XYZ file of C-alpha atoms in Angstrom:
418
model
C 2.161 2.896 -5.189
C 4.895 5.614 -3.888
C 1.539 7.542 -2.934
C -2.139 7.964 -3.055
C -4.240 10.943 -4.194
C -7.542 12.074 -4.543
C -9.821 14.527 -7.593
C -11.541 16.814 -6.156
C -14.470 17.704 -8.665
C -16.292 20.153 -8.577
C -19.458 20.394 -11.484
C -21.412 23.720 -10.239
C -24.006 23.628 -13.079
C -25.474 27.429 -12.335
C -29.636 27.460 -13.201
C -32.560 29.916 -12.098
C -36.450 29.562 -13.083
C -37.178 32.801 -14.749
C -33.128 34.891 -14.093
C -29.704 33.727 -15.764
C -27.717 30.748 -14.272
C -24.645 29.093 -15.981
C -22.337 26.583 -15.444
C -19.460 27.362 -12.882
C -16.752 24.538 -12.327
C -13.483 23.613 -10.396
C -11.239 21.120 -9.102
C -8.642 20.101 -6.587
C -6.595 17.095 -5.488
C -5.701 15.557 -2.614
C -2.570 12.661 -2.147
C -2.276 9.349 -0.605
C 0.379 8.081 0.152
C 0.977 4.612 -0.993
C -0.509 1.423 0.746
C -2.898 3.458 2.138
C -6.672 4.464 2.948
C -5.850 7.416 5.213
C -6.249 11.123 4.563
C -2.868 12.167 5.512
C -3.236 16.253 5.657
C 0.644 16.688 6.160
C 0.778 15.359 3.208
C 1.371 18.272 -0.078
C -1.363 20.635 -0.190
C -3.993 17.997 1.066
C -5.435 20.263 4.855
C -4.953 23.652 3.238
C -7.245 21.500 0.079
C -9.563 19.566 1.923
C -9.710 22.842 4.485
C -10.683 24.624 0.969
C -13.358 22.251 0.151
C -15.496 22.528 3.549
C -15.476 25.633 3.421
C -17.388 25.508 -0.475
C -19.473 22.904 1.427
C -20.016 25.473 3.996
C -20.992 27.904 2.412
C -23.740 26.637 -0.049
C -25.376 25.823 3.156
C -25.252 29.222 4.779
C -25.727 31.675 0.720
C -29.299 31.843 0.307
C -28.610 32.618 -3.307
C -27.957 28.600 -3.986
C -29.290 25.086 -3.476
C -27.099 21.504 -3.203
C -28.091 19.313 -5.034
C -26.069 16.121 -4.664
C -23.068 15.288 -3.702
C -21.126 12.485 -5.686
C -18.063 10.453 -3.659
C -15.880 8.479 -6.467
C -13.138 6.038 -5.292
C -10.727 4.662 -6.837
C -7.079 2.790 -7.306
C -4.979 1.835 -9.910
C -3.799 -1.817 -11.242
C -0.961 -2.773 -9.199
C -2.071 -4.353 -6.464
C -4.606 -7.899 -6.407
C -8.212 -6.869 -8.179
C -10.134 -7.481 -4.646
C -7.282 -6.118 -2.813
C -8.496 -2.585 -4.781
C -12.040 -3.058 -4.908
C -11.179 -2.462 -0.463
C -8.799 0.417 -0.963
C -11.209 2.140 -3.699
C -14.424 1.304 -0.980
C -11.874 2.360 2.376
C -11.500 5.616 0.656
C -13.994 6.890 -0.777
C -15.310 5.998 2.748
C -13.063 8.643 4.093
C -13.280 11.709 2.492
C -16.775 11.075 3.202
C -16.571 11.008 7.009
C -14.377 13.890 6.279
C -16.928 15.835 5.359
C -19.541 14.528 7.289
C -17.703 15.039 10.552
C -17.603 18.584 9.251
C -20.763 19.797 6.903
C -24.081 19.637 7.758
C -25.239 17.816 4.311
C -28.254 15.523 4.545
C -27.407 11.598 3.468
C -30.261 11.774 0.893
C -28.304 14.753 -1.240
C -24.633 11.831 -0.748
C -24.172 9.099 -3.127
C -20.817 6.927 -2.712
C -19.599 4.464 -5.306
C -16.175 2.247 -5.794
C -14.514 1.039 -8.793
C -10.994 0.024 -7.829
C -8.914 0.877 -10.636
C -8.976 3.541 -12.241
C -8.853 1.858 -16.212
C -10.250 4.991 -18.026
C -7.957 8.256 -16.264
C -5.033 6.179 -17.334
C -5.724 5.555 -20.954
C -6.747 9.194 -21.077
C -2.943 9.963 -19.248
C -1.387 8.386 -21.788
C -2.846 9.809 -25.022
C -2.018 12.879 -23.593
C 1.823 11.590 -22.693
C 4.318 11.060 -26.193
C 6.896 9.824 -24.576
C 5.407 6.420 -22.956
C 7.614 3.325 -24.140
C 5.768 1.323 -26.318
C 2.639 3.974 -26.188
C 0.455 2.042 -28.787
C 0.720 -0.199 -28.335
C -0.003 0.992 -24.646
C -3.195 2.573 -26.190
C -4.341 -0.245 -27.854
C -4.394 -2.472 -24.539
C -6.175 -0.863 -22.461
C -8.463 0.833 -25.657
C -9.718 -2.870 -26.858
C -8.789 -5.428 -23.954
C -10.621 -6.728 -22.133
C -9.865 -6.887 -17.679
C -10.686 -10.765 -18.298
C -9.623 -13.202 -20.823
C -10.983 -16.535 -19.967
C -10.082 -20.016 -21.532
C -13.012 -22.982 -22.354
C -13.213 -23.754 -18.947
C -14.333 -20.107 -17.347
C -10.490 -20.349 -16.764
C -8.533 -17.497 -16.438
C -5.677 -16.735 -19.365
C -4.693 -14.070 -19.808
C -6.318 -10.430 -19.005
C -5.397 -6.343 -19.391
C -3.073 -6.080 -16.750
C -1.060 -9.254 -17.976
C -0.508 -8.336 -20.727
C 1.016 -4.357 -19.649
C 3.207 -6.258 -17.935
C 4.554 -8.173 -20.685
C 4.791 -5.586 -23.383
C 8.618 -4.397 -24.335
C 9.626 -7.164 -21.108
C 7.647 -5.134 -18.563
C 9.222 -1.490 -19.306
C 6.194 0.722 -20.052
C 3.891 -1.296 -17.311
C 7.189 0.421 -14.761
C 6.937 3.769 -16.871
C 3.886 3.724 -16.030
C 3.789 2.620 -12.129
C 6.058 5.113 -11.442
C 4.913 8.781 -13.595
C 1.129 7.647 -13.594
C -0.610 5.041 -11.140
C 0.011 7.835 -7.763
C -2.145 10.042 -10.080
C -4.995 7.017 -9.938
C -4.909 6.745 -6.413
C -7.494 8.961 -5.731
C -11.495 9.494 -4.952
C -12.950 12.102 -7.268
C -16.349 14.121 -5.201
C -18.874 15.377 -7.284
C -21.210 18.719 -6.194
C -24.523 19.604 -7.621
C -25.901 22.828 -7.465
C -27.895 25.909 -9.162
C -26.910 30.102 -8.796
C -29.952 32.029 -9.170
C -28.337 35.804 -10.166
C -29.046 39.127 -11.582
C -29.803 39.512 -14.723
C -27.023 42.093 -14.617
C -24.452 40.552 -12.998
C -21.742 38.261 -15.181
C -20.460 35.724 -13.475
C -16.382 35.275 -15.142
C -15.689 32.071 -15.957
C -13.336 29.796 -13.797
C -12.229 27.290 -16.103
C -11.606 23.930 -14.507
C -7.442 24.180 -13.391
C -7.669 19.617 -14.488
C -5.369 17.158 -16.671
C -7.380 16.219 -19.347
C -6.528 13.029 -17.987
C -9.300 14.037 -14.850
C -11.248 15.391 -18.185
C -11.517 12.149 -19.600
C -12.707 10.466 -16.141
C -16.318 13.843 -15.526
C -18.002 11.231 -18.408
C -17.461 7.956 -15.355
C -18.819 10.408 -12.507
C -22.606 9.880 -11.980
C -24.825 12.637 -10.308
C -26.800 9.525 -8.352
C -25.810 6.366 -7.170
C -25.890 3.614 -4.159
C -27.116 5.237 -0.486
C -24.342 7.120 1.280
C -21.742 4.245 1.704
C -22.588 1.986 0.226
C -20.436 0.509 -2.302
C -21.448 -1.800 -6.181
C -21.226 -5.647 -4.749
C -17.445 -6.669 -5.334
C -17.876 -8.112 -8.828
C -14.720 -10.309 -11.107
C -13.303 -13.930 -10.213
C -11.348 -12.139 -7.664
C -14.227 -10.501 -6.523
C -13.001 -11.904 -2.818
C -9.506 -11.821 -3.486
C -7.512 -9.028 -1.683
C -3.630 -8.720 -1.100
C -2.582 -9.862 2.163
C -2.422 -7.636 5.091
C -0.691 -9.265 7.802
C -1.448 -8.275 11.171
C 1.330 -10.261 12.979
C 5.303 -11.261 13.221
C 7.408 -13.587 14.096
C 11.278 -13.168 13.592
C 14.316 -14.519 14.106
C 17.239 -12.818 14.359
C 19.975 -13.729 12.155
C 23.579 -12.326 13.927
C 21.979 -13.336 17.751
C 21.660 -17.183 16.531
C 24.653 -17.500 15.132
C 27.235 -17.386 18.191
C 24.852 -19.895 19.886
C 21.889 -17.794 21.426
C 18.359 -18.408 20.587
C 16.354 -15.682 19.578
C 12.665 -15.586 18.881
C 10.237 -12.207 18.341
C 6.901 -11.332 18.253
C 5.456 -8.113 16.859
C 2.141 -6.659 16.151
C 0.841 -4.489 14.496
C -1.814 -2.059 15.121
C -1.978 0.632 12.385
C -0.678 2.321 9.329
C 2.558 3.748 11.964
C 2.092 1.869 14.779
C 3.291 -1.930 16.151
C 4.417 -3.288 19.693
C 7.450 -5.423 19.532
C 8.738 -7.672 22.517
C 11.939 -9.951 21.889
C 13.775 -12.713 24.050
C 17.273 -14.368 23.605
C 18.359 -17.472 25.053
C 21.484 -18.972 25.216
C 22.221 -22.047 27.997
C 24.786 -23.854 27.756
C 27.477 -25.415 30.010
C 30.784 -27.872 30.402
C 31.417 -28.323 34.212
C 33.800 -29.889 33.955
C 35.469 -27.349 32.411
C 33.717 -24.844 34.092
C 32.730 -23.739 30.513
C 29.213 -21.422 31.071
C 27.605 -19.275 28.155
C 24.416 -18.637 29.761
C 22.217 -15.174 29.261
C 18.356 -14.593 29.197
C 17.224 -11.081 27.094
C 13.671 -9.947 27.032
C 12.733 -6.416 25.749
C 9.205 -4.896 25.422
C 9.252 -1.904 22.036
C 7.458 0.524 20.447
C 7.561 1.842 16.585
C 6.899 4.149 14.819
C 7.447 3.757 11.309
C 7.780 6.050 8.197
C 8.336 6.316 4.973
C 6.547 3.076 4.555
C 5.824 1.759 1.326
C 3.296 -0.713 2.419
C 2.288 -2.379 5.763
C 5.858 -3.809 7.165
C 8.486 -2.342 3.677
C 9.508 0.926 5.468
C 11.348 2.672 8.595
C 10.871 2.415 12.003
C 12.244 3.895 14.945
C 11.259 2.584 18.266
C 11.626 2.980 22.506
C 13.153 -0.012 24.109
C 13.831 -1.177 27.305
C 14.522 -4.562 28.996
C 16.559 -7.012 30.974
C 18.654 -9.930 31.243
C 20.155 -12.708 33.600
C 23.734 -14.222 32.972
C 26.853 -17.203 34.184
C 29.888 -16.421 32.081
C 33.107 -18.248 32.179
C 35.477 -19.658 29.918
C 37.636 -22.219 32.245
C 39.082 -19.290 34.995
C 37.285 -16.504 36.281
C 33.201 -16.250 36.387
C 30.615 -13.479 36.232
C 27.253 -13.890 37.353
C 24.676 -10.870 37.722
C 22.165 -9.469 35.907
C 21.683 -5.770 33.688
C 18.719 -3.961 32.887
C 18.328 -1.062 29.572
C 16.597 1.184 27.976
C 16.848 3.729 24.223
C 15.809 3.936 21.396
C 16.128 1.644 18.328
C 16.105 1.978 14.438
C 15.471 -0.025 12.026
C 14.868 -1.247 8.250
C 11.603 -4.263 7.056
C 11.749 -5.066 3.895
C 9.946 -8.048 1.960
C 11.495 -11.307 0.558
C 7.995 -13.077 -0.238
C 4.589 -13.287 -0.344
C 4.680 -13.751 3.815
C 8.944 -13.303 4.533
C 10.932 -10.055 5.059
C 14.060 -9.290 6.325
C 14.769 -6.809 8.910
C 18.195 -4.963 9.628
C 17.823 -3.071 12.781
C 20.282 -0.728 15.444
C 19.362 -0.193 19.656
C 21.855 1.881 20.794
C 20.379 2.735 24.758
C 22.538 3.024 27.907
C 22.655 -0.314 29.866
C 23.103 -1.277 33.464
C 25.024 -4.149 34.952
C 25.789 -5.491 38.752
C 27.543 -9.240 38.970
C 29.422 -11.039 41.522
C 33.335 -12.867 39.922
C 33.997 -15.607 41.372
C 36.843 -18.331 40.893
C 36.476 -22.278 40.437
C 38.826 -23.369 43.308
C 39.245 -27.286 43.867
C 35.762 -28.121 43.110
C 34.102 -24.980 44.245
C 33.262 -21.593 43.090
C 34.033 -18.835 44.979
C 33.314 -15.287 44.950
C 35.805 -12.480 44.527
C 33.767 -9.324 44.735
C 30.599 -7.692 43.211
C 31.102 -5.714 40.578
C 28.459 -2.972 38.198
C 29.024 -1.456 35.260
C 27.146 1.461 33.679
C 27.542 2.197 29.467
C 25.762 3.782 26.828
C 26.309 3.428 23.436
C 25.238 0.608 20.860
C 22.495 -2.751 22.854
C 21.499 -4.089 20.146
C 21.439 -5.417 16.853
C 19.921 -7.475 13.991
C 19.580 -9.345 10.728
C 16.142 -10.875 11.855
C 13.989 -13.681 9.604
C 10.507 -12.263 8.988
C 7.747 -13.995 8.512
C 4.805 -12.145 8.255
C 1.268 -14.076 9.537
C -2.607 -13.298 10.660
C -4.190 -12.109 7.683
C -6.504 -9.666 8.056
C -8.040 -8.947 4.370
C -8.780 -13.380 4.696
C -11.808 -13.678 4.373
C -12.969 -15.307 8.023
C -9.742 -13.236 8.982
C -9.930 -9.423 11.787
C -12.603 -7.733 10.765
């Protein structure tokens, strides 16, 4: 899923008691980023699109010739991801659209209905029907039309299904094509608005041609004019109703570069939301061989705040950060020794990507200012003789990272954080 989109579909039925009325339809689209249900107004034309939607709804409320009958909101998802995770995403998308509308209009709750159906298979089939360049197109259509979502064996266990057939077709080539070209269009929420408009007999309303693709027009059939109460969604069903894609809140890390130079490291990062996280790292090396006057002792601690961007999903993307830190050290290799403290502050950049269900790799660099004050000493006749106190100021790279990351605390697991 590269990014998410919302199809906002208006069905406006014009009808009046003893005067003429005619149906008018309109539609717009709003997009979501991959893996997120949050409305991002900076993405594509989302801000303009939603502003126009609110203006239309406000106009319906203030125009005495129009009567709003209902507003229905439906959330959907694309096939990639686990079944339960898709249900969860579709519900949150629909709920976020509802919240956006509620905070900007005065539509009574009695006129609003909300549903969430998970994967929008019907629209995907309609898209494939109108796209002759899809690999193995006829086989794809046969799977979408005729293969059930789940196929069970005699003991009631899942052995096959629609998504698996798509992923196995032509070595996965067809599924990869669909994922790249069509899946972003399925990550949507549809809004249906039904109203009546009275017009004078002499007035002729111009027809409005819906600006929708055949796939969207096909999907209109599944948008009901009524449904559950506002904010409610149908109960999850199916064998994976409780299965959700893991969404870990916490990450434990070790910097393999520091480990390689015998300075064991440990980091903890907490994910606040989709964009922000806080990280705390520490390294300790406490090696010594007093008889040979060799000391390799250093301890560092550094907190950091991070902003994530260009993310494909949580814990997979770029970040920039601001950090500070302090170190204590005693370094000697048989001759002159250095014992002191250092403070630093700067900016970081990094990239994290998954290598397993719970494991990731992270590469990063920190550039900033470092100030250190230290005492120099020499070993003389079994004693350490003070020489002088020195100070150093430095600007440049102060961190280098290639870390192994273990993600944990799955908030999507039953009984986890809410």
